[in-house]
Amino acid sequence: GSESWLRDHIDEYGPYTIQTYDGVSDAFLDVQAGRCDGAVTDAPGVDWYVKDFPDTLKRAMVLGEAYRVGFAFRPGDPLIETFTATIREMKKDGFIGETYKKYYGVLPPETSSAFNIYETPYVPDK
């Protein structure tokens, strides 16, 4: 996750010291207390926490690939086509982005799955 990404990109964004935590709340508490400069986790996790502490925390940037959300269906399920069309419409009209903003306090990145319409299904490596 975040620690692996930080290790892989230290030459690009470092130097920095990586401190690991049992939970993201502990990392945010250390940022608020001044024990570290920042914390890295998935964007929704940052946005969820930051919305409650706007005077002491802010999302600085989104690093790496945009957050993706997936849904699983049995092969050939007739619901796949209707579900996919509905999700695409909700992305196009901004409903998913606005719903994210309602709960997280900010719009998700424009490159995120809240707006990006994928033309081919994701099939994991076997």
XYZ file of C-alpha atoms in Angstrom:
126
model
C 0.000 0.000 0.000
C 1.188 3.464 0.955
C 4.474 2.313 2.495
C 5.427 0.366 -0.639
C 4.566 3.353 -2.807
C 6.685 5.651 -0.642
C 9.659 3.269 -0.834
C 9.302 2.955 -4.610
C 9.194 6.757 -5.101
C 11.689 8.065 -2.544
C 14.078 9.198 -5.296
C 11.309 11.246 -6.904
C 9.667 12.764 -3.802
C 12.217 12.255 -0.984
C 14.189 12.414 1.068
C 11.815 11.407 3.830
C 11.602 9.007 6.742
C 8.841 6.415 6.658
C 7.038 5.715 9.935
C 4.438 2.928 9.942
C 1.295 2.906 12.077
C -1.265 0.318 13.128
C -4.073 2.627 12.012
C -4.360 5.754 9.907
C -5.948 7.697 12.778
C -2.688 7.380 14.718
C -0.783 8.825 11.768
C -3.148 11.787 11.503
C -2.919 12.390 15.253
C 0.895 12.547 14.939
C 0.564 15.082 12.115
C -1.801 17.199 14.211
C 0.540 16.999 17.216
C 3.548 18.011 15.105
C 5.360 14.683 15.551
C 5.516 14.207 11.765
C 5.004 16.407 8.720
C 2.455 14.350 6.826
C 0.651 11.057 6.396
C -0.050 8.978 3.310
C -3.094 6.769 2.817
C -5.832 6.360 0.219
C -7.537 9.610 -0.837
C -10.986 8.788 0.614
C -9.340 8.026 3.965
C -7.554 11.373 3.911
C -10.657 13.264 2.827
C -12.839 11.566 5.458
C -10.473 12.490 8.291
C -9.591 15.981 7.042
C -13.225 17.075 6.735
C -13.550 16.870 10.525
C -10.310 18.777 11.198
C -10.082 21.535 8.544
C -8.120 23.846 10.861
C -5.317 21.350 11.518
C -5.197 19.092 8.442
C -5.547 19.338 4.663
C -5.131 17.058 1.679
C -1.945 18.231 0.054
C -1.893 16.130 -3.098
C -2.901 12.819 -4.608
C 0.037 10.609 -5.458
C 0.066 7.658 -7.792
C -2.842 6.063 -9.571
C -6.329 7.408 -8.944
C -8.475 5.456 -6.527
C -10.580 2.770 -8.213
C -13.722 1.015 -7.076
C -14.882 -2.303 -8.482
C -17.983 -4.477 -8.464
C -18.108 -8.219 -9.006
C -20.797 -10.209 -10.778
C -21.087 -13.821 -11.840
C -20.110 -14.281 -15.504
C -23.115 -13.725 -17.770
C -25.288 -12.155 -15.056
C -28.005 -10.107 -16.823
C -27.602 -7.314 -14.259
C -24.092 -6.452 -15.498
C -25.265 -4.462 -18.532
C -27.895 -2.430 -16.648
C -25.586 -1.820 -13.705
C -22.719 -0.678 -15.950
C -24.972 1.714 -17.898
C -26.350 3.187 -14.670
C -22.893 3.736 -13.139
C -21.699 5.416 -16.362
C -24.676 7.803 -16.321
C -24.049 8.606 -12.657
C -20.433 9.469 -13.537
C -21.428 11.584 -16.550
C -24.015 13.653 -14.676
C -21.681 14.147 -11.702
C -23.814 12.262 -9.168
C -20.969 10.048 -7.935
C -18.576 12.990 -7.568
C -21.180 15.069 -5.720
C -22.028 12.149 -3.438
C -18.332 11.791 -2.593
C -18.203 15.530 -1.855
C -21.268 15.264 0.399
C -19.581 12.668 2.623
C -15.892 13.606 2.290
C -16.088 17.395 2.003
C -14.268 17.747 -1.341
C -14.691 16.539 -4.898
C -12.536 13.523 -5.765
C -9.763 14.014 -8.334
C -11.034 14.319 -11.923
C -8.912 11.283 -12.816
C -10.604 9.118 -10.185
C -13.142 6.382 -10.747
C -15.859 8.832 -9.706
C -15.518 10.439 -13.147
C -13.412 8.112 -15.305
C -15.461 5.813 -17.529
C -13.572 2.601 -18.233
C -14.293 1.143 -21.660
C -12.993 -2.335 -20.954
C -13.693 -4.480 -17.921
C -10.862 -5.107 -15.496
C -9.895 -8.748 -15.447
C -7.226 -9.621 -12.864
C -4.250 -11.773 -13.820
C -4.969 -15.431 -13.262
